[in-house]
Amino acid sequence: MPKNLNYQIQNETAQAVIDGILSKKGKQIAVMSLKKIPNSVAAYYIICHGTSRPHTSAIAKAVEEFVKNKTGFNPFTKEGLENAEWILIDYADVVVHIFQETSRNHYKIEELWADAEIQFIEGSD
């Protein structure tokens, strides 16, 4: 179980996702709240990156385990597991994006949602 770090998200699924990412030392976790954006596809986007294909795959597996154990939920869909460059795990109100660092730098999805509130999680440098 990860250390109790300084983050406060009022969503059980999002909390479980972050705990899963932290358990595998995911890098630069960003939590984007899309709740105030009309017609947004989810309440939260959670974004992080790993250092390699095995690392991103391990993060994705931990996210699924933590969410299942804490909430009982399975993802509605998962994509990108084969190449593990950009893995997407969709829990409807929480969408998780796990990148390899070069792909994250290329797509810069944090910049696509200028109206979103973004919180970076301490300890995920």
Coordinates of C-alpha atoms in Angstrom, one line a residue:
M1 CA 0.0 0.0 0.0
P2 CA 1.4 3.4 -0.9
K3 CA 2.3 6.0 1.7
N4 CA -0.5 8.4 2.6
L5 CA 0.5 11.3 0.3
N6 CA -1.1 14.7 0.0
Y7 CA -4.0 14.3 -2.4
Q8 CA -7.8 14.5 -1.9
I9 CA -10.1 13.3 -4.6
Q10 CA -13.8 12.9 -3.8
N11 CA -14.2 9.8 -5.9
E12 CA -13.6 6.2 -4.7
T13 CA -12.6 4.9 -8.1
A14 CA -10.2 7.8 -8.7
Q15 CA -8.6 7.2 -5.3
A16 CA -8.1 3.5 -6.1
V17 CA -6.6 4.4 -9.5
I18 CA -4.1 6.8 -7.9
D19 CA -3.2 4.2 -5.2
G20 CA -2.6 1.6 -8.0
I21 CA -0.4 4.0 -10.0
L22 CA 1.6 4.9 -6.8
S23 CA 2.0 1.2 -5.9
K24 CA 4.0 0.8 -9.2
K25 CA 5.8 4.1 -9.0
G26 CA 4.0 5.7 -11.9
K27 CA 5.5 9.1 -12.8
Q28 CA 4.0 12.6 -12.8
I29 CA 0.4 11.7 -11.9
A30 CA -2.1 14.4 -13.0
V31 CA -5.7 14.4 -12.0
M32 CA -7.9 16.4 -14.3
S33 CA -11.3 17.3 -13.0
L34 CA -13.7 17.6 -16.0
K35 CA -16.8 17.9 -13.8
K36 CA -17.4 21.6 -14.5
I37 CA -17.0 21.2 -18.3
P38 CA -20.3 20.8 -20.1
N39 CA -20.7 17.5 -22.0
S40 CA -17.4 16.1 -20.8
V41 CA -16.8 12.4 -21.3
A42 CA -15.9 11.7 -17.7
A43 CA -15.6 13.3 -14.3
Y44 CA -11.9 12.7 -14.1
Y45 CA -9.0 12.0 -16.4
I46 CA -6.0 10.5 -14.5
I47 CA -2.7 10.6 -16.5
C48 CA 0.7 9.2 -15.7
H49 CA 3.6 7.7 -17.4
G50 CA 6.0 4.8 -17.0
T51 CA 9.6 4.3 -18.0
S52 CA 9.2 1.3 -20.3
R53 CA 6.6 -1.1 -21.8
P54 CA 6.9 -3.5 -18.8
H55 CA 6.4 -0.5 -16.4
T56 CA 3.3 0.8 -18.1
S57 CA 1.9 -2.7 -18.3
A58 CA 2.5 -3.2 -14.6
I59 CA 0.9 0.2 -13.7
A60 CA -2.2 -0.8 -15.8
K61 CA -2.5 -4.2 -14.0
A62 CA -2.1 -2.5 -10.6
V63 CA -4.8 0.0 -11.4
E64 CA -7.2 -2.7 -12.4
E65 CA -6.4 -4.7 -9.2
F66 CA -6.8 -1.7 -6.9
V67 CA -10.1 -0.6 -8.4
K68 CA -11.5 -4.1 -8.4
N69 CA -10.5 -4.6 -4.7
K70 CA -11.7 -1.3 -3.5
T71 CA -14.9 -0.8 -5.6
G72 CA -15.7 -4.1 -7.2
F73 CA -15.7 -2.4 -10.6
N74 CA -14.1 -3.8 -13.8
P75 CA -13.2 -1.4 -16.6
F76 CA -15.8 -0.8 -19.3
T77 CA -13.0 -1.0 -21.8
K78 CA -9.2 -1.1 -22.1
E79 CA -7.1 -0.2 -25.0
G80 CA -3.4 -0.2 -25.9
L81 CA -2.2 -3.1 -23.8
E82 CA -0.5 -4.8 -26.7
N83 CA 2.0 -2.0 -27.4
A84 CA 1.8 -0.3 -24.0
E85 CA 2.8 3.1 -25.4
W86 CA -0.6 4.6 -24.4
I87 CA -2.9 2.5 -22.3
L88 CA -6.4 3.7 -21.7
I89 CA -8.6 2.2 -19.0
D90 CA -12.2 3.4 -18.9
Y91 CA -14.3 3.3 -15.8
A92 CA -17.0 5.6 -17.2
D93 CA -16.6 8.5 -14.7
V94 CA -12.8 8.0 -14.4
V95 CA -10.7 7.5 -17.5
V96 CA -7.0 6.5 -17.0
H97 CA -4.3 7.3 -19.4
I98 CA -0.9 5.5 -18.9
F99 CA 1.8 6.5 -21.3
Q100 CA 5.4 5.8 -21.9
E101 CA 7.2 9.2 -21.4
T102 CA 7.9 9.9 -25.1
S103 CA 4.2 9.3 -26.0
R104 CA 3.0 11.5 -23.2
N105 CA 5.3 14.3 -24.3
H106 CA 4.1 14.0 -27.8
Y107 CA 0.3 13.9 -27.2
K108 CA 0.3 16.4 -24.3
I109 CA -3.3 15.6 -23.5
E110 CA -3.2 17.7 -20.3
E111 CA -3.1 20.7 -22.6
L112 CA -6.2 19.7 -24.6
W113 CA -8.5 20.5 -21.7
A114 CA -7.7 24.1 -20.8
D115 CA -10.8 24.5 -18.7
A116 CA -10.1 21.5 -16.5
E117 CA -8.8 21.8 -13.0
I118 CA -5.5 19.9 -12.7
Q119 CA -4.0 18.5 -9.6
F120 CA -0.5 16.9 -9.6
I121 CA 0.0 14.2 -7.0
E122 CA 3.0 14.7 -4.7
G123 CA 5.5 11.8 -4.6
S124 CA 5.0 10.8 -8.2
D125 CA 7.9 12.6 -9.7

